PDB file of N, CA and C in Angstrom:
ATOM      1  N   MET F  29       5.146   2.001 -25.150  1.00 49.00           N
ATOM      2  CA  MET F  29       5.303   1.668 -23.742  1.00 49.00           C
ATOM      3  C   MET F  29       6.684   2.120 -23.305  1.00 49.00           C
ATOM      4  N   ARG F  30       6.737   2.755 -22.176  1.00 52.00           N
ATOM      5  CA  ARG F  30       8.035   3.217 -21.700  1.00 52.00           C
ATOM      6  C   ARG F  30       8.655   2.181 -20.770  1.00 52.00           C
ATOM      7  N   VAL F  31       9.945   2.327 -20.558  1.00 53.00           N
ATOM      8  CA  VAL F  31      10.670   1.390 -19.710  1.00 53.00           C
ATOM      9  C   VAL F  31      10.129   1.480 -18.297  1.00 53.00           C
ATOM     10  N   GLY F  32      10.111   0.348 -17.614  1.00 55.00           N
ATOM     11  CA  GLY F  32       9.566   0.272 -16.260  1.00 55.00           C
ATOM     12  C   GLY F  32      10.451   0.937 -15.233  1.00 55.00           C
ATOM     13  N   ASP F  33      10.096   0.741 -13.994  1.00 55.00           N
ATOM     14  CA  ASP F  33      10.733   1.419 -12.882  1.00 55.00           C
ATOM     15  C   ASP F  33      11.938   0.652 -12.333  1.00 55.00           C
ATOM     16  N   GLY F  34      12.478  -0.267 -13.089  1.00 59.00           N
ATOM     17  CA  GLY F  34      13.684  -0.966 -12.671  1.00 59.00           C
ATOM     18  C   GLY F  34      13.438  -2.031 -11.632  1.00 59.00           C
ATOM     19  N   GLU F  35      13.558  -1.668 -10.397  1.00 79.00           N
ATOM     20  CA  GLU F  35      13.469  -2.665  -9.343  1.00 79.00           C
ATOM     21  C   GLU F  35      12.112  -2.725  -8.658  1.00 79.00           C
ATOM     22  N   VAL F  36      11.099  -2.146  -9.247  1.00 87.00           N
ATOM     23  CA  VAL F  36       9.752  -2.282  -8.692  1.00 87.00           C
ATOM     24  C   VAL F  36       9.265  -3.684  -9.030  1.00 87.00           C
ATOM     25  N   ARG F  37       8.856  -4.408  -7.998  1.00 92.00           N
ATOM     26  CA  ARG F  37       8.368  -5.777  -8.189  1.00 92.00           C
ATOM     27  C   ARG F  37       6.984  -5.918  -7.581  1.00 92.00           C
ATOM     28  N   LEU F  38       6.185  -6.767  -8.204  1.00 95.00           N
ATOM     29  CA  LEU F  38       4.862  -7.097  -7.687  1.00 95.00           C
ATOM     30  C   LEU F  38       4.785  -8.601  -7.510  1.00 95.00           C
ATOM     31  N   SER F  39       4.202  -9.022  -6.418  1.00 95.00           N
ATOM     32  CA  SER F  39       4.073 -10.450  -6.145  1.00 95.00           C
ATOM     33  C   SER F  39       2.670 -10.926  -6.477  1.00 95.00           C
ATOM     34  N   ALA F  40       2.536 -12.241  -6.570  1.00 96.00           N
ATOM     35  CA  ALA F  40       1.214 -12.832  -6.791  1.00 96.00           C
ATOM     36  C   ALA F  40       0.274 -12.450  -5.651  1.00 96.00           C
ATOM     37  N   ALA F  41       0.803 -12.367  -4.438  1.00 95.00           N
ATOM     38  CA  ALA F  41      -0.030 -11.992  -3.286  1.00 95.00           C
ATOM     39  C   ALA F  41      -0.567 -10.569  -3.442  1.00 95.00           C
ATOM     40  N   GLU F  42       0.274  -9.654  -3.925  1.00 94.00           N
ATOM     41  CA  GLU F  42      -0.171  -8.268  -4.120  1.00 94.00           C
ATOM     42  C   GLU F  42      -1.215  -8.171  -5.229  1.00 94.00           C
ATOM     43  N   LEU F  43      -1.053  -8.985  -6.268  1.00 96.00           N
ATOM     44  CA  LEU F  43      -1.977  -8.943  -7.399  1.00 96.00           C
ATOM     45  C   LEU F  43      -3.248  -9.736  -7.133  1.00 96.00           C
ATOM     46  N   GLY F  44      -3.167 -10.690  -6.227  1.00 95.00           N
ATOM     47  CA  GLY F  44      -4.325 -11.532  -5.950  1.00 95.00           C
ATOM     48  C   GLY F  44      -4.511 -12.638  -6.975  1.00 95.00           C
ATOM     49  N   GLU F  45      -3.543 -12.811  -7.853  1.00 95.00           N
ATOM     50  CA  GLU F  45      -3.563 -13.859  -8.879  1.00 95.00           C
ATOM     51  C   GLU F  45      -2.127 -14.288  -9.152  1.00 95.00           C
ATOM     52  N   PRO F  46      -1.940 -15.508  -9.656  1.00 96.00           N
ATOM     53  CA  PRO F  46      -0.570 -15.953  -9.926  1.00 96.00           C
ATOM     54  C   PRO F  46       0.073 -15.186 -11.074  1.00 96.00           C
ATOM     55  N   LEU F  47       1.397 -15.051 -10.991  1.00 97.00           N
ATOM     56  CA  LEU F  47       2.161 -14.456 -12.081  1.00 97.00           C
ATOM     57  C   LEU F  47       2.261 -15.460 -13.224  1.00 97.00           C
ATOM     58  N   GLY F  48       2.412 -14.963 -14.434  1.00 97.00           N
ATOM     59  CA  GLY F  48       2.644 -15.842 -15.569  1.00 97.00           C
ATOM     60  C   GLY F  48       4.026 -16.467 -15.472  1.00 97.00           C
ATOM     61  N   ASP F  49       4.196 -17.630 -16.068  1.00 97.00           N
ATOM     62  CA  ASP F  49       5.491 -18.306 -16.043  1.00 97.00           C
ATOM     63  C   ASP F  49       6.581 -17.487 -16.736  1.00 97.00           C
ATOM     64  N   ARG F  50       6.198 -16.742 -17.779  1.00 97.00           N
ATOM     65  CA  ARG F  50       7.172 -15.947 -18.537  1.00 97.00           C
ATOM     66  C   ARG F  50       6.983 -14.451 -18.334  1.00 97.00           C
ATOM     67  N   ALA F  51       5.741 -13.997 -18.218  1.00 97.00           N
ATOM     68  CA  ALA F  51       5.460 -12.563 -18.066  1.00 97.00           C
ATOM     69  C   ALA F  51       4.017 -12.387 -17.609  1.00 97.00           C
ATOM     70  N   THR F  52       3.731 -11.199 -17.084  1.00 97.00           N
ATOM     71  CA  THR F  52       2.374 -10.872 -16.644  1.00 97.00           C
ATOM     72  C   THR F  52       2.023  -9.481 -17.142  1.00 97.00           C
ATOM     73  N   LEU F  53       0.840  -9.359 -17.731  1.00 98.00           N
ATOM     74  CA  LEU F  53       0.302  -8.068 -18.155  1.00 98.00           C
ATOM     75  C   LEU F  53      -0.672  -7.618 -17.071  1.00 98.00           C
ATOM     76  N   VAL F  54      -0.348  -6.532 -16.381  1.00 98.00           N
ATOM     77  CA  VAL F  54      -1.193  -6.022 -15.305  1.00 98.00           C
ATOM     78  C   VAL F  54      -1.898  -4.782 -15.816  1.00 98.00           C
ATOM     79  N   GLN F  55      -3.219  -4.795 -15.734  1.00 98.00           N
ATOM     80  CA  GLN F  55      -4.036  -3.682 -16.215  1.00 98.00           C
ATOM     81  C   GLN F  55      -4.768  -3.050 -15.043  1.00 98.00           C
ATOM     82  N   PHE F  56      -4.571  -1.745 -14.856  1.00 98.00           N
ATOM     83  CA  PHE F  56      -5.357  -0.981 -13.886  1.00 98.00           C
ATOM     84  C   PHE F  56      -6.516  -0.346 -14.634  1.00 98.00           C
ATOM     85  N   SER F  57      -7.737  -0.625 -14.173  1.00 98.00           N
ATOM     86  CA  SER F  57      -8.959  -0.151 -14.824  1.00 98.00           C
ATOM     87  C   SER F  57      -9.888   0.490 -13.801  1.00 98.00           C
ATOM     88  N   THR F  58     -10.905   1.159 -14.306  1.00 96.00           N
ATOM     89  CA  THR F  58     -12.004   1.650 -13.474  1.00 96.00           C
ATOM     90  C   THR F  58     -13.315   1.262 -14.151  1.00 96.00           C
ATOM     91  N   ALA F  59     -14.379   1.265 -13.384  1.00 92.00           N
ATOM     92  CA  ALA F  59     -15.666   0.737 -13.848  1.00 92.00           C
ATOM     93  C   ALA F  59     -16.202   1.422 -15.104  1.00 92.00           C
ATOM     94  N   PHE F  60     -16.058   2.730 -15.210  1.00 91.00           N
ATOM     95  CA  PHE F  60     -16.692   3.449 -16.311  1.00 91.00           C
ATOM     96  C   PHE F  60     -15.707   3.879 -17.397  1.00 91.00           C
ATOM     97  N   CYS F  61     -14.570   3.233 -17.443  1.00 95.00           N
ATOM     98  CA  CYS F  61     -13.520   3.574 -18.403  1.00 95.00           C
ATOM     99  C   CYS F  61     -13.752   2.822 -19.710  1.00 95.00           C
ATOM    100  N   GLN F  62     -14.133   3.532 -20.769  1.00 95.00           N
ATOM    101  CA  GLN F  62     -14.355   2.903 -22.075  1.00 95.00           C
ATOM    102  C   GLN F  62     -13.090   2.283 -22.649  1.00 95.00           C
ATOM    103  N   PRO F  63     -11.945   3.006 -22.655  1.00 97.00           N
ATOM    104  CA  PRO F  63     -10.726   2.397 -23.207  1.00 97.00           C
ATOM    105  C   PRO F  63     -10.278   1.158 -22.427  1.00 97.00           C
ATOM    106  N   CYS F  64     -10.691   1.043 -21.171  1.00 97.00           N
ATOM    107  CA  CYS F  64     -10.311  -0.132 -20.363  1.00 97.00           C
ATOM    108  C   CYS F  64     -10.906  -1.408 -20.946  1.00 97.00           C
ATOM    109  N   ARG F  65     -12.108  -1.322 -21.482  1.00 96.00           N
ATOM    110  CA  ARG F  65     -12.754  -2.508 -22.066  1.00 96.00           C
ATOM    111  C   ARG F  65     -11.982  -2.999 -23.284  1.00 96.00           C
ATOM    112  N   ALA F  66     -11.605  -2.067 -24.140  1.00 96.00           N
ATOM    113  CA  ALA F  66     -10.837  -2.439 -25.333  1.00 96.00           C
ATOM    114  C   ALA F  66      -9.454  -2.958 -24.937  1.00 96.00           C
ATOM    115  N   THR F  67      -8.861  -2.348 -23.914  1.00 97.00           N
ATOM    116  CA  THR F  67      -7.552  -2.789 -23.432  1.00 97.00           C
ATOM    117  C   THR F  67      -7.650  -4.208 -22.885  1.00 97.00           C
ATOM    118  N   ARG F  68      -8.716  -4.505 -22.165  1.00 97.00           N
ATOM    119  CA  ARG F  68      -8.933  -5.858 -21.631  1.00 97.00           C
ATOM    120  C   ARG F  68      -8.929  -6.881 -22.762  1.00 97.00           C
ATOM    121  N   ARG F  69      -9.625  -6.559 -23.862  1.00 97.00           N
ATOM    122  CA  ARG F  69      -9.681  -7.481 -25.001  1.00 97.00           C
ATOM    123  C   ARG F  69      -8.302  -7.684 -25.621  1.00 97.00           C
ATOM    124  N   VAL F  70      -7.565  -6.598 -25.823  1.00 97.00           N
ATOM    125  CA  VAL F  70      -6.234  -6.685 -26.435  1.00 97.00           C
ATOM    126  C   VAL F  70      -5.295  -7.511 -25.561  1.00 97.00           C
ATOM    127  N   LEU F  71      -5.274  -7.235 -24.251  1.00 98.00           N
ATOM    128  CA  LEU F  71      -4.348  -7.943 -23.366  1.00 98.00           C
ATOM    129  C   LEU F  71      -4.720  -9.416 -23.231  1.00 98.00           C
ATOM    130  N   ALA F  72      -6.011  -9.704 -23.158  1.00 97.00           N
ATOM    131  CA  ALA F  72      -6.447 -11.099 -23.072  1.00 97.00           C
ATOM    132  C   ALA F  72      -6.069 -11.850 -24.349  1.00 97.00           C
ATOM    133  N   GLU F  73      -6.218 -11.194 -25.493  1.00 97.00           N
ATOM    134  CA  GLU F  73      -5.859 -11.813 -26.764  1.00 97.00           C
ATOM    135  C   GLU F  73      -4.364 -12.111 -26.824  1.00 97.00           C
ATOM    136  N   VAL F  74      -3.541 -11.146 -26.434  1.00 97.00           N
ATOM    137  CA  VAL F  74      -2.094 -11.349 -26.459  1.00 97.00           C
ATOM    138  C   VAL F  74      -1.694 -12.437 -25.463  1.00 97.00           C
ATOM    139  N   ALA F  75      -2.266 -12.416 -24.263  1.00 97.00           N
ATOM    140  CA  ALA F  75      -1.950 -13.445 -23.262  1.00 97.00           C
ATOM    141  C   ALA F  75      -2.336 -14.830 -23.775  1.00 97.00           C
ATOM    142  N   GLY F  76      -3.410 -14.911 -24.550  1.00 96.00           N
ATOM    143  CA  GLY F  76      -3.824 -16.187 -25.123  1.00 96.00           C
ATOM    144  C   GLY F  76      -2.928 -16.661 -26.255  1.00 96.00           C
ATOM    145  N   MET F  77      -2.236 -15.717 -26.893  1.00 94.00           N
ATOM    146  CA  MET F  77      -1.356 -16.048 -28.021  1.00 94.00           C
ATOM    147  C   MET F  77       0.044 -16.465 -27.585  1.00 94.00           C
ATOM    148  N   VAL F  78       0.490 -15.954 -26.460  1.00 93.00           N
ATOM    149  CA  VAL F  78       1.873 -16.152 -26.034  1.00 93.00           C
ATOM    150  C   VAL F  78       1.898 -17.062 -24.804  1.00 93.00           C
ATOM    151  N   ALA F  79       2.491 -18.223 -24.949  1.00 95.00           N
ATOM    152  CA  ALA F  79       2.540 -19.189 -23.848  1.00 95.00           C
ATOM    153  C   ALA F  79       3.265 -18.605 -22.643  1.00 95.00           C
ATOM    154  N   GLY F  80       2.709 -18.861 -21.457  1.00 97.00           N
ATOM    155  CA  GLY F  80       3.347 -18.429 -20.219  1.00 97.00           C
ATOM    156  C   GLY F  80       3.087 -16.997 -19.833  1.00 97.00           C
ATOM    157  N   VAL F  81       2.180 -16.324 -20.549  1.00 97.00           N
ATOM    158  CA  VAL F  81       1.847 -14.928 -20.235  1.00 97.00           C
ATOM    159  C   VAL F  81       0.462 -14.876 -19.608  1.00 97.00           C
ATOM    160  N   ALA F  82       0.373 -14.201 -18.470  1.00 98.00           N
ATOM    161  CA  ALA F  82      -0.900 -14.038 -17.766  1.00 98.00           C
ATOM    162  C   ALA F  82      -1.380 -12.601 -17.894  1.00 98.00           C
ATOM    163  N   HIS F  83      -2.684 -12.408 -17.835  1.00 98.00           N
ATOM    164  CA  HIS F  83      -3.305 -11.078 -17.827  1.00 98.00           C
ATOM    165  C   HIS F  83      -4.060 -10.926 -16.514  1.00 98.00           C
ATOM    166  N   VAL F  84      -3.729  -9.888 -15.762  1.00 98.00           N
ATOM    167  CA  VAL F  84      -4.384  -9.607 -14.489  1.00 98.00           C
ATOM    168  C   VAL F  84      -4.962  -8.194 -14.569  1.00 98.00           C
ATOM    169  N   GLU F  85      -6.263  -8.084 -14.362  1.00 98.00           N
ATOM    170  CA  GLU F  85      -6.906  -6.764 -14.358  1.00 98.00           C
ATOM    171  C   GLU F  85      -7.262  -6.395 -12.927  1.00 98.00           C
ATOM    172  N   LEU F  86      -6.859  -5.191 -12.527  1.00 98.00           N
ATOM    173  CA  LEU F  86      -7.117  -4.701 -11.177  1.00 98.00           C
ATOM    174  C   LEU F  86      -7.994  -3.461 -11.239  1.00 98.00           C
ATOM    175  N   ASP F  87      -8.958  -3.369 -10.334  1.00 97.00           N
ATOM    176  CA  ASP F  87      -9.796  -2.183 -10.220  1.00 97.00           C
ATOM    177  C   ASP F  87      -8.999  -1.139  -9.443  1.00 97.00           C
ATOM    178  N   ALA F  88      -8.668  -0.043 -10.103  1.00 97.00           N
ATOM    179  CA  ALA F  88      -7.836   0.988  -9.488  1.00 97.00           C
ATOM    180  C   ALA F  88      -8.483   1.562  -8.226  1.00 97.00           C
ATOM    181  N   GLU F  89      -9.796   1.660  -8.216  1.00 96.00           N
ATOM    182  CA  GLU F  89     -10.482   2.237  -7.058  1.00 96.00           C
ATOM    183  C   GLU F  89     -10.419   1.308  -5.852  1.00 96.00           C
ATOM    184  N   GLU F  90     -10.332   0.005  -6.095  1.00 96.00           N
ATOM    185  CA  GLU F  90     -10.249  -0.963  -4.998  1.00 96.00           C
ATOM    186  C   GLU F  90      -8.817  -1.218  -4.558  1.00 96.00           C
ATOM    187  N   ARG F  91      -7.852  -0.818  -5.368  1.00 96.00           N
ATOM    188  CA  ARG F  91      -6.436  -1.101  -5.083  1.00 96.00           C
ATOM    189  C   ARG F  91      -5.633   0.194  -4.968  1.00 96.00           C
ATOM    190  N   LEU F  92      -6.155   1.145  -4.187  1.00 96.00           N
ATOM    191  CA  LEU F  92      -5.528   2.465  -4.084  1.00 96.00           C
ATOM    192  C   LEU F  92      -4.093   2.407  -3.564  1.00 96.00           C
ATOM    193  N   GLU F  93      -3.790   1.443  -2.696  1.00 94.00           N
ATOM    194  CA  GLU F  93      -2.414   1.353  -2.175  1.00 94.00           C
ATOM    195  C   GLU F  93      -1.428   1.068  -3.299  1.00 94.00           C
ATOM    196  N   LEU F  94      -1.794   0.183  -4.231  1.00 94.00           N
ATOM    197  CA  LEU F  94      -0.924  -0.097  -5.374  1.00 94.00           C
ATOM    198  C   LEU F  94      -0.893   1.070  -6.355  1.00 94.00           C
ATOM    199  N   VAL F  95      -2.036   1.693  -6.572  1.00 96.00           N
ATOM    200  CA  VAL F  95      -2.115   2.852  -7.470  1.00 96.00           C
ATOM    201  C   VAL F  95      -1.145   3.932  -7.007  1.00 96.00           C
ATOM    202  N   ARG F  96      -1.162   4.215  -5.713  1.00 95.00           N
ATOM    203  CA  ARG F  96      -0.271   5.254  -5.172  1.00 95.00           C
ATOM    204  C   ARG F  96       1.187   4.821  -5.249  1.00 95.00           C
ATOM    205  N   ARG F  97       1.455   3.596  -4.855  1.00 93.00           N
ATOM    206  CA  ARG F  97       2.833   3.088  -4.856  1.00 93.00           C
ATOM    207  C   ARG F  97       3.447   3.107  -6.250  1.00 93.00           C
ATOM    208  N   LEU F  98       2.631   2.775  -7.252  1.00 94.00           N
ATOM    209  CA  LEU F  98       3.126   2.680  -8.621  1.00 94.00           C
ATOM    210  C   LEU F  98       2.954   3.961  -9.428  1.00 94.00           C
ATOM    211  N   GLY F  99       2.318   4.978  -8.845  1.00 94.00           N
ATOM    212  CA  GLY F  99       2.139   6.246  -9.547  1.00 94.00           C
ATOM    213  C   GLY F  99       1.186   6.164 -10.722  1.00 94.00           C
ATOM    214  N   VAL F 100       0.147   5.343 -10.595  1.00 96.00           N
ATOM    215  CA  VAL F 100      -0.849   5.226 -11.663  1.00 96.00           C
ATOM    216  C   VAL F 100      -1.720   6.479 -11.630  1.00 96.00           C
ATOM    217  N   ALA F 101      -1.689   7.252 -12.713  1.00 95.00           N
ATOM    218  CA  ALA F 101      -2.406   8.521 -12.757  1.00 95.00           C
ATOM    219  C   ALA F 101      -3.690   8.458 -13.585  1.00 95.00           C
ATOM    220  N   ARG F 102      -3.812   7.449 -14.445  1.00 96.00           N
ATOM    221  CA  ARG F 102      -5.005   7.333 -15.287  1.00 96.00           C
ATOM    222  C   ARG F 102      -5.244   5.880 -15.648  1.00 96.00           C
ATOM    223  N   THR F 103      -6.448   5.620 -16.107  1.00 97.00           N
ATOM    224  CA  THR F 103      -6.776   4.268 -16.564  1.00 97.00           C
ATOM    225  C   THR F 103      -7.163   4.329 -18.026  1.00 97.00           C
ATOM    226  N   PRO F 104      -6.838   3.294 -18.776  1.00 98.00           N
ATOM    227  CA  PRO F 104      -6.072   2.138 -18.336  1.00 98.00           C
ATOM    228  C   PRO F 104      -4.580   2.446 -18.240  1.00 98.00           C
ATOM    229  N   THR F 105      -3.930   1.831 -17.278  1.00 97.00           N
ATOM    230  CA  THR F 105      -2.466   1.791 -17.204  1.00 97.00           C
ATOM    231  C   THR F 105      -2.086   0.330 -17.244  1.00 97.00           C
ATOM    232  N   VAL F 106      -1.106   0.004 -18.078  1.00 97.00           N
ATOM    233  CA  VAL F 106      -0.664  -1.380 -18.255  1.00 97.00           C
ATOM    234  C   VAL F 106       0.791  -1.490 -17.825  1.00 97.00           C
ATOM    235  N   LEU F 107       1.062  -2.492 -16.990  1.00 96.00           N
ATOM    236  CA  LEU F 107       2.426  -2.815 -16.588  1.00 96.00           C
ATOM    237  C   LEU F 107       2.778  -4.171 -17.180  1.00 96.00           C
ATOM    238  N   VAL F 108       3.989  -4.309 -17.676  1.00 96.00           N
ATOM    239  CA  VAL F 108       4.490  -5.590 -18.145  1.00 96.00           C
ATOM    240  C   VAL F 108       5.509  -6.049 -17.113  1.00 96.00           C
ATOM    241  N   LEU F 109       5.239  -7.210 -16.511  1.00 96.00           N
ATOM    242  CA  LEU F 109       6.130  -7.773 -15.507  1.00 96.00           C
ATOM    243  C   LEU F 109       6.882  -8.958 -16.101  1.00 96.00           C
ATOM    244  N   ASP F 110       8.135  -9.119 -15.693  1.00 95.00           N
ATOM    245  CA  ASP F 110       8.861 -10.317 -16.105  1.00 95.00           C
ATOM    246  C   ASP F 110       8.455 -11.475 -15.194  1.00 95.00           C
ATOM    247  N   ALA F 111       9.069 -12.625 -15.363  1.00 95.00           N
ATOM    248  CA  ALA F 111       8.678 -13.814 -14.599  1.00 95.00           C
ATOM    249  C   ALA F 111       8.852 -13.634 -13.101  1.00 95.00           C
ATOM    250  N   ALA F 112       9.766 -12.746 -12.688  1.00 94.00           N
ATOM    251  CA  ALA F 112      10.017 -12.496 -11.273  1.00 94.00           C
ATOM    252  C   ALA F 112       9.102 -11.413 -10.708  1.00 94.00           C
ATOM    253  N   GLY F 113       8.236 -10.832 -11.546  1.00 95.00           N
ATOM    254  CA  GLY F 113       7.326  -9.786 -11.085  1.00 95.00           C
ATOM    255  C   GLY F 113       7.896  -8.389 -11.167  1.00 95.00           C
ATOM    256  N   ARG F 114       9.052  -8.230 -11.799  1.00 94.00           N
ATOM    257  CA  ARG F 114       9.677  -6.913 -11.944  1.00 94.00           C
ATOM    258  C   ARG F 114       9.009  -6.142 -13.078  1.00 94.00           C
ATOM    259  N   VAL F 115       8.699  -4.866 -12.845  1.00 93.00           N
ATOM    260  CA  VAL F 115       8.085  -4.019 -13.866  1.00 93.00           C
ATOM    261  C   VAL F 115       9.151  -3.665 -14.901  1.00 93.00           C
ATOM    262  N   VAL F 116       8.952  -4.124 -16.156  1.00 93.00           N
ATOM    263  CA  VAL F 116       9.924  -3.846 -17.213  1.00 93.00           C
ATOM    264  C   VAL F 116       9.409  -2.842 -18.245  1.00 93.00           C
ATOM    265  N   ARG F 117       8.102  -2.669 -18.334  1.00 93.00           N
ATOM    266  CA  ARG F 117       7.489  -1.684 -19.226  1.00 93.00           C
ATOM    267  C   ARG F 117       6.192  -1.200 -18.594  1.00 93.00           C
ATOM    268  N   ARG F 118       5.809   0.031 -18.943  1.00 94.00           N
ATOM    269  CA  ARG F 118       4.520   0.543 -18.502  1.00 94.00           C
ATOM    270  C   ARG F 118       4.008   1.548 -19.525  1.00 94.00           C
ATOM    271  N   ALA F 119       2.681   1.646 -19.607  1.00 94.00           N
ATOM    272  CA  ALA F 119       2.052   2.581 -20.540  1.00 94.00           C
ATOM    273  C   ALA F 119       0.694   2.989 -19.992  1.00 94.00           C
ATOM    274  N   ALA F 120       0.312   4.227 -20.278  1.00 95.00           N
ATOM    275  CA  ALA F 120      -1.020   4.707 -19.921  1.00 95.00           C
ATOM    276  C   ALA F 120      -1.802   4.893 -21.210  1.00 95.00           C
ATOM    277  N   GLY F 121      -3.082   4.607 -21.152  1.00 95.00           N
ATOM    278  CA  GLY F 121      -3.922   4.703 -22.342  1.00 95.00           C
ATOM    279  C   GLY F 121      -4.076   3.345 -22.999  1.00 95.00           C
ATOM    280  N   GLN F 122      -4.912   3.319 -24.004  1.00 95.00           N
ATOM    281  CA  GLN F 122      -5.218   2.060 -24.691  1.00 95.00           C
ATOM    282  C   GLN F 122      -4.064   1.659 -25.604  1.00 95.00           C
ATOM    283  N   PRO F 123      -3.444   0.495 -25.354  1.00 95.00           N
ATOM    284  CA  PRO F 123      -2.309   0.082 -26.186  1.00 95.00           C
ATOM    285  C   PRO F 123      -2.760  -0.623 -27.460  1.00 95.00           C
ATOM    286  N   ARG F 124      -1.885  -0.582 -28.454  1.00 95.00           N
ATOM    287  CA  ARG F 124      -2.113  -1.371 -29.661  1.00 95.00           C
ATOM    288  C   ARG F 124      -1.545  -2.767 -29.432  1.00 95.00           C
ATOM    289  N   ARG F 125      -2.140  -3.750 -30.067  1.00 95.00           N
ATOM    290  CA  ARG F 125      -1.699  -5.132 -29.905  1.00 95.00           C
ATOM    291  C   ARG F 125      -0.214  -5.278 -30.237  1.00 95.00           C
ATOM    292  N   ALA F 126       0.232  -4.663 -31.322  1.00 94.00           N
ATOM    293  CA  ALA F 126       1.634  -4.764 -31.728  1.00 94.00           C
ATOM    294  C   ALA F 126       2.565  -4.203 -30.656  1.00 94.00           C
ATOM    295  N   ASP F 127       2.156  -3.117 -29.998  1.00 94.00           N
ATOM    296  CA  ASP F 127       2.977  -2.524 -28.936  1.00 94.00           C
ATOM    297  C   ASP F 127       3.079  -3.446 -27.724  1.00 94.00           C
ATOM    298  N   VAL F 128       1.978  -4.113 -27.404  1.00 95.00           N
ATOM    299  CA  VAL F 128       1.981  -5.050 -26.270  1.00 95.00           C
ATOM    300  C   VAL F 128       2.914  -6.223 -26.577  1.00 95.00           C
ATOM    301  N   ILE F 129       2.823  -6.749 -27.775  1.00 94.00           N
ATOM    302  CA  ILE F 129       3.683  -7.868 -28.165  1.00 94.00           C
ATOM    303  C   ILE F 129       5.146  -7.447 -28.128  1.00 94.00           C
ATOM    304  N   ALA F 130       5.449  -6.259 -28.627  1.00 93.00           N
ATOM    305  CA  ALA F 130       6.825  -5.758 -28.597  1.00 93.00           C
ATOM    306  C   ALA F 130       7.304  -5.569 -27.164  1.00 93.00           C
ATOM    307  N   ALA F 131       6.459  -5.044 -26.294  1.00 92.00           N
ATOM    308  CA  ALA F 131       6.831  -4.836 -24.885  1.00 92.00           C
ATOM    309  C   ALA F 131       7.103  -6.152 -24.177  1.00 92.00           C
ATOM    310  N   LEU F 132       6.403  -7.198 -24.572  1.00 92.00           N
ATOM    311  CA  LEU F 132       6.639  -8.512 -23.967  1.00 92.00           C
ATOM    312  C   LEU F 132       8.065  -8.999 -24.242  1.00 92.00           C
ATOM    313  N   GLY F 133       8.630  -8.539 -25.338  1.00 87.00           N
ATOM    314  CA  GLY F 133      10.002  -8.924 -25.661  1.00 87.00           C
ATOM    315  C   GLY F 133      10.998  -8.540 -24.583  1.00 87.00           C
ATOM    316  N   ALA F 134      10.705  -7.468 -23.820  1.00 81.00           N
ATOM    317  CA  ALA F 134      11.588  -7.048 -22.739  1.00 81.00           C
ATOM    318  C   ALA F 134      11.432  -7.923 -21.506  1.00 81.00           C
ATOM    319  N   ALA F 135      10.339  -8.669 -21.447  1.00 84.00           N
ATOM    320  CA  ALA F 135      10.048  -9.448 -20.255  1.00 84.00           C
ATOM    321  C   ALA F 135      10.394 -10.931 -20.399  1.00 84.00           C
ATOM    322  N   VAL F 136      10.351 -11.439 -21.619  1.00 83.00           N
ATOM    323  CA  VAL F 136      10.561 -12.887 -21.794  1.00 83.00           C
ATOM    324  C   VAL F 136      11.932 -13.209 -22.355  1.00 83.00           C
TER     325      VAL F 136
END
């Protein structure tokens, strides 16, 4: 996962769901994306393991304004937000569980 965009922030209102108390894993997916399904499982598992971490999955086709604003070029794309909603890490493609856990270290 590469370092995030610094001062890019996302609010609960923009995501349509509350932010996690410590961090939020935001996943951009599309309906027919096979790696998105596996990514959903990995992120949900990590969010369930780490207290205060939320997982929010967004349909990229329904959220084009965010896709454009954030430069999402493919799915799955995962953003790691800190408690304030600031993007601290991002990655495209299916992440490994260990990489997600390591990326959370930058947010919590």
